[in-house]
Amino acid sequence: MGKSVRETFRVPGELDLAAIDPRGRPVGPQDKAAAAGEMAELGSRLDGLQEALYAEATGGSPRAVLLVLQGMDTSGKGGVIRHVGGLVSPQGLQIATFKKPTDEELAHDFLWRVRRQVPIPGRIGIFDRSHYEDVLIARVDELVPEDVWRRRYTEIVQFEAELDAQGIAIVKCMLHISAKEQAERLIARLDDPGKRWKYNPGDLDARAKWPAYQEAYTEALRRTDTDAAPWYVIPSDRKWYRNWAIAALLAETLADIDPKFPKPDFDVDAERARLAASGVS
Amino acid sequence: MGKSVRETFRVPGELDLAAIDPRGRPVGPQDKAAAAGEMAELGSRLDGLQEALYAEATGGSPRAVLLVLQGMDTSGKGGVIRHVGGLVSPQGLQIATFKKPTDEELAHDFLWRVRRQVPIPGRIGIFDRSHYEDVLIARVDELVPEDVWRRRYTEIVQFEAELDAQGIAIVKCMLHISAKEQAERLIARLDDPGKRWKYNPGDLDARAKWPAYQEAYTEALRRTDTDAAPWYVIPSDRKWYRNWAIAALLAETLADIDPKFPKPDFDVDAERARLAASGVS
């Protein structure tokens, strides 16, 4: 065994996104068939761990997991929810999608809407976009002054430290795709009537600012990567590799949490006797 | 083709639960292997329909589906969420679990907490228990006076008619198990340390009132079965049959809704040209 999956994808000290190959496969399966086999095994492991986490919460444990997904349009946030989230029972998931803030949301601090979506005990929360938009699009499109978005790095680190202290294991993934791959996926969305609804002309506006976004991501990842809430850069030009990598990260994180089935707060033998006496005909 | 799945399971005019065999298989697969094959096919159909429903909502359609699950303890509500809900992307689901009402919930009308969980457009909402508890346990345990729970039948019918008018297709399933099967499942929960957390001594109190519950279910189903919000009685002693039946009901309901991918609100060719010009290197 070499480095763990978490060590492999963890954002390096001096992050340079251009130096990370979006088609890289630094660990794990090297082709789609191998990935399918590993996903089946990971799926049953994740499912068992998630069930134990859920069970543990019924006994009063506060622990939960929060998977944050960030990436350029078409990088595969929805695909991860479907193919990785789909590995566990939907009852164990709490999915939150963060779109353009509403007027009500804008009237509050930027973390207000995020706090409301923090996963409850026993759940794997998945954020489809997140509070990171407030240092990404907010910066690139100058939605707020620089001193405001700069201050947010610290606010985010504090917020995530709070969640960690509450018992929430945070896994932040940047889905790293190439501009070329994005172009191909956008063309596919335009060409396929079954995918066209996913296309948004605004995606091209963001695409036109690709270098500014890469810069904003780089600084955000550098400033908010902590041991309590680590960032992982996931090579995402290959969908099967992206899904495998995130499933493997989650499985490692959950194995580390090591959730335990709660001890019964009743007398098992006494209940067996009551049940035997409850002969409903 | 004989009767549709919906016609087969629809609560009959003069419902007599004792006359419906919890091990019955009146339509569809007759064994587990056949059910597995059909589930795979149903899964891909449901997934496609759910994606179209989701897509349609992005174009402004209000349509959604609400699956209401009711049944005695161990009847399989969680299993349906896992095995039927698990057939579509978790992003397309909105799951609500109704437990014993909190003080805040009790301070409001019984439908208050239910209205807050009505699925948003494009989603399949799943209610794990529901407002029907307010005419089931509320009646059996005399939590409210008879005139209050009696009035609720009408209130529920009106509420569900409202949802229907809003574009929400309602599918209400009573998971029908035998007292004998429940005993076996409760014993399994007591015996298996991995299942023990699902056991609640209160389950035996409800079990002791089995006939009163059957009576309460019978009247609830009779009084609230409408074409806008039909009730189905699902033979549930066999888990694989229960899952197949509910997946088939959902697939029929969604096929009937016939969700359509929205028409693009942009000029596809113009976007192709913009994309071609967006050569980000």
Coordinates of C-alpha atoms in Angstrom, one line a residue, chain B:
Chain B
M1 CA -52.9 -7.2 -21.1
G2 CA -55.4 -7.4 -18.3
K3 CA -55.8 -4.9 -15.6
S4 CA -53.1 -2.3 -15.1
V5 CA -50.9 -2.4 -12.0
R6 CA -52.8 0.5 -10.6
E7 CA -56.2 -1.1 -11.2
T8 CA -54.9 -4.4 -9.6
F9 CA -53.8 -2.8 -6.3
R10 CA -56.3 0.0 -6.1
V11 CA -58.3 -0.2 -2.8
P12 CA -61.6 -1.9 -3.6
G13 CA -64.9 -0.1 -3.0
E14 CA -65.8 -1.9 0.2
L15 CA -62.3 -2.6 1.5
D16 CA -61.9 -5.6 3.8
L17 CA -58.2 -5.9 4.6
A18 CA -58.6 -9.4 5.9
A19 CA -59.7 -10.5 2.4
I20 CA -56.4 -9.3 0.9
D21 CA -53.6 -11.8 1.1
P22 CA -50.3 -10.2 2.3
R23 CA -48.5 -12.9 0.4
G24 CA -50.6 -12.5 -2.8
R25 CA -49.0 -11.9 -6.2
P26 CA -52.1 -10.9 -8.3
V27 CA -50.0 -9.6 -11.1
G28 CA -46.3 -9.4 -12.2
P29 CA -43.4 -11.5 -11.3
Q30 CA -44.1 -14.7 -9.3
D31 CA -40.7 -15.3 -7.9
K32 CA -37.6 -13.4 -6.8
A33 CA -35.5 -14.1 -9.8
A34 CA -38.2 -12.9 -12.2
A35 CA -38.7 -9.8 -10.0
A36 CA -35.0 -8.9 -10.2
G37 CA -35.1 -9.0 -14.0
E38 CA -38.2 -6.8 -14.0
M39 CA -36.7 -4.4 -11.5
A40 CA -33.7 -3.8 -13.7
E41 CA -36.0 -2.9 -16.6
L42 CA -38.3 -0.8 -14.4
G43 CA -35.3 1.0 -12.9
S44 CA -34.0 2.2 -16.2
R45 CA -37.5 3.3 -17.2
L46 CA -38.2 5.1 -14.0
D47 CA -34.8 6.7 -14.1
G48 CA -35.5 8.1 -17.6
L49 CA -39.0 9.3 -16.6
Q50 CA -37.7 10.9 -13.4
E51 CA -35.0 12.7 -15.4
A52 CA -37.6 14.0 -17.8
L53 CA -39.8 15.2 -14.9
Y54 CA -36.8 17.0 -13.4
A55 CA -35.9 18.5 -16.7
E56 CA -39.5 19.6 -17.4
A57 CA -39.5 21.5 -14.0
T58 CA -36.4 23.5 -15.1
G59 CA -38.7 24.8 -17.9
G60 CA -41.3 25.9 -15.4
S61 CA -43.6 22.9 -15.1
P62 CA -45.1 22.5 -11.6
R63 CA -45.5 18.8 -11.9
A64 CA -44.2 16.4 -9.2
V65 CA -45.0 13.0 -7.7
L66 CA -45.8 12.2 -4.1
L67 CA -45.4 8.6 -2.9
V68 CA -47.0 8.2 0.5
L69 CA -45.9 5.1 2.4
Q70 CA -48.0 3.8 5.3
G71 CA -47.9 0.5 7.1
M72 CA -47.4 -1.2 10.4
D73 CA -43.8 -1.3 11.9
T74 CA -41.5 -3.6 9.8
S75 CA -43.8 -3.4 6.8
G76 CA -40.9 -2.1 4.8
K77 CA -41.2 1.7 4.4
G78 CA -37.4 2.0 4.7
G79 CA -36.9 -0.9 2.3
V80 CA -39.0 0.8 -0.4
I81 CA -37.1 4.0 0.0
R82 CA -33.8 2.1 -0.4
H83 CA -34.8 -0.3 -3.2
V84 CA -37.4 1.8 -5.2
G85 CA -36.1 5.3 -4.4
G86 CA -32.6 3.9 -5.2
L87 CA -33.7 3.3 -8.8
V88 CA -33.5 7.0 -9.7
S89 CA -30.9 9.7 -9.0
P90 CA -31.0 10.9 -5.4
Q91 CA -31.2 14.5 -6.7
G92 CA -34.6 13.7 -8.0
L93 CA -36.0 12.6 -4.7
Q94 CA -37.3 14.5 -1.7
I95 CA -37.7 12.3 1.3
A96 CA -39.6 13.2 4.4
T97 CA -39.9 11.1 7.5
F98 CA -42.7 11.9 9.9
K99 CA -42.0 10.9 13.5
K100 CA -43.9 11.7 16.7
P101 CA -44.8 15.4 16.3
T102 CA -42.7 17.9 18.1
D103 CA -44.2 20.5 20.4
E104 CA -43.9 23.1 17.7
E105 CA -45.6 20.8 15.2
L106 CA -48.4 20.0 17.7
A107 CA -49.0 23.8 18.2
H108 CA -50.1 23.9 14.5
D109 CA -52.8 22.3 12.5
F110 CA -51.9 18.6 11.7
L111 CA -51.2 19.4 8.1
W112 CA -48.7 22.2 8.8
R113 CA -45.7 20.0 9.0
V114 CA -46.9 18.0 5.9
R115 CA -47.3 21.1 3.7
R116 CA -43.7 22.0 4.4
Q117 CA -42.6 18.7 2.9
V118 CA -44.7 18.7 -0.3
P119 CA -42.3 17.9 -3.1
I120 CA -41.1 20.8 -5.2
P121 CA -41.6 20.6 -9.0
G122 CA -39.6 17.9 -10.8
R123 CA -39.2 15.7 -7.7
I124 CA -40.5 12.4 -6.5
G125 CA -41.4 13.1 -2.9
I126 CA -41.5 10.1 -0.6
F127 CA -43.4 10.3 2.7
D128 CA -42.2 7.8 5.3
R129 CA -45.4 7.9 7.3
S130 CA -47.5 10.9 6.7
H131 CA -50.6 12.9 7.7
Y132 CA -52.3 9.5 7.9
E133 CA -50.8 9.0 11.3
D134 CA -53.2 11.7 12.4
V135 CA -56.1 9.3 11.7
L136 CA -54.3 6.1 12.7
I137 CA -52.3 6.3 15.9
A138 CA -54.2 9.5 16.8
R139 CA -57.4 7.3 16.7
V140 CA -56.1 4.1 18.2
D141 CA -54.3 5.8 21.1
E142 CA -57.1 8.5 21.5
L143 CA -54.6 11.3 21.1
V144 CA -57.5 13.6 20.0
P145 CA -61.3 13.4 20.4
E146 CA -63.2 11.4 17.9
D147 CA -64.8 14.4 16.3
V148 CA -61.4 15.8 15.6
W149 CA -59.9 12.8 13.9
R150 CA -63.2 12.2 12.0
R151 CA -63.0 15.7 10.6
R152 CA -59.5 15.0 9.4
Y153 CA -60.8 12.6 6.7
T154 CA -62.4 15.6 4.9
E155 CA -59.5 17.8 5.5
I156 CA -57.1 15.3 4.1
V157 CA -59.3 14.8 1.0
Q158 CA -59.3 18.6 0.4
F159 CA -55.6 18.9 1.0
E160 CA -54.8 16.2 -1.5
A161 CA -57.2 17.6 -4.0
E162 CA -55.2 20.9 -3.7
L163 CA -52.0 19.1 -4.4
D164 CA -53.5 17.4 -7.4
A165 CA -54.7 20.7 -8.7
Q166 CA -51.1 22.0 -8.3
G167 CA -49.8 19.3 -10.5
I168 CA -48.7 16.7 -8.0
A169 CA -49.5 13.1 -8.8
I170 CA -50.2 11.3 -5.5
V171 CA -49.6 7.6 -5.1
K172 CA -50.6 6.3 -1.6
C173 CA -49.4 2.8 -0.7
M174 CA -50.5 0.8 2.4
L175 CA -47.8 -1.9 3.0
H176 CA -50.0 -4.8 4.0
I177 CA -48.2 -7.4 6.1
S178 CA -49.5 -10.2 8.3
A179 CA -49.1 -10.2 12.1
K180 CA -47.1 -13.4 11.7
E181 CA -44.6 -11.8 9.2
Q182 CA -44.3 -8.9 11.6
A183 CA -43.4 -11.2 14.4
E184 CA -40.7 -12.8 12.3
R185 CA -39.2 -9.4 11.3
L186 CA -39.2 -8.2 14.9
I187 CA -37.4 -11.4 16.0
A188 CA -34.8 -10.8 13.3
R189 CA -34.3 -7.3 14.6
L190 CA -33.8 -8.5 18.1
D191 CA -31.5 -11.3 17.0
D192 CA -29.2 -9.4 14.6
P193 CA -27.0 -6.8 16.3
G194 CA -26.8 -5.0 12.9
K195 CA -30.6 -4.6 12.9
R196 CA -31.2 -4.1 16.6
W197 CA -31.1 -0.3 16.3
K198 CA -34.3 -0.6 14.2
Y199 CA -36.2 -2.2 17.1
N200 CA -38.3 0.0 19.4
P201 CA -40.1 -1.5 22.4
G202 CA -43.0 0.8 21.4
D203 CA -43.5 -1.4 18.3
L204 CA -44.9 -4.1 20.5
D205 CA -47.4 -1.7 22.0
A206 CA -48.7 -1.0 18.5
R207 CA -48.6 -4.7 17.7
A208 CA -50.8 -5.4 20.7
K209 CA -53.5 -3.1 19.1
W210 CA -53.3 -4.9 15.7
P211 CA -57.1 -5.2 15.2
A212 CA -57.7 -1.6 16.2
Y213 CA -55.0 -0.5 13.6
Q214 CA -56.5 -2.7 10.9
E215 CA -59.8 -1.0 11.6
A216 CA -58.3 2.4 11.6
Y217 CA -56.5 1.7 8.3
T218 CA -59.6 0.3 6.7
E219 CA -61.7 3.4 7.5
A220 CA -58.9 5.8 6.5
L221 CA -58.4 4.1 3.2
R222 CA -62.1 3.9 2.5
R223 CA -62.7 7.6 3.3
T224 CA -59.6 9.1 1.6
D225 CA -59.4 7.0 -1.6
T226 CA -60.1 9.4 -4.4
D227 CA -59.2 9.5 -8.1
A228 CA -57.0 12.5 -7.4
A229 CA -55.2 10.6 -4.6
P230 CA -55.8 6.9 -4.9
W231 CA -54.8 4.3 -2.3
Y232 CA -53.2 1.0 -3.2
V233 CA -52.9 -2.0 -0.9
I234 CA -49.6 -3.7 -1.5
P235 CA -49.1 -7.3 -0.4
S236 CA -45.9 -6.9 1.6
D237 CA -45.0 -10.2 3.3
R238 CA -42.6 -10.7 0.4
K239 CA -40.2 -7.8 0.2
W240 CA -39.3 -8.4 -3.5
Y241 CA -42.9 -8.4 -4.5
R242 CA -43.6 -5.2 -2.5
N243 CA -40.7 -3.4 -4.1
W244 CA -41.7 -4.5 -7.6
A245 CA -45.3 -3.5 -7.1
I246 CA -44.4 0.0 -5.9
A247 CA -41.8 0.5 -8.6
A248 CA -44.4 -0.6 -11.2
L249 CA -47.0 1.7 -9.8
L250 CA -44.6 4.7 -9.9
A251 CA -43.6 3.8 -13.5
E252 CA -47.2 3.7 -14.6
T253 CA -48.0 6.9 -12.8
L254 CA -45.0 8.7 -14.4
A255 CA -45.7 7.3 -17.8
D256 CA -49.2 8.8 -17.5
I257 CA -47.8 12.2 -16.5
D258 CA -45.6 11.8 -19.6
P259 CA -43.1 14.5 -18.7
K260 CA -41.5 16.3 -21.6
F261 CA -38.0 17.8 -21.9
P262 CA -38.5 21.5 -22.1
K263 CA -38.0 23.4 -25.3
P264 CA -34.7 25.4 -25.3
D265 CA -35.3 29.1 -24.5
F266 CA -32.1 29.9 -26.6
D267 CA -31.1 29.7 -30.2
V268 CA -29.2 26.3 -30.4
D269 CA -27.3 27.2 -33.6
A270 CA -26.3 30.6 -32.2
E271 CA -25.0 28.8 -29.1
R272 CA -23.0 26.4 -31.2
A273 CA -21.4 29.3 -32.9
R274 CA -20.6 31.0 -29.7
L275 CA -19.1 27.8 -28.3
A276 CA -17.0 27.3 -31.4
A277 CA -15.6 30.8 -30.9
S278 CA -14.9 30.3 -27.2
G279 CA -11.6 28.4 -27.8
V280 CA -10.2 28.6 -24.4
S281 CA -6.7 27.1 -24.7

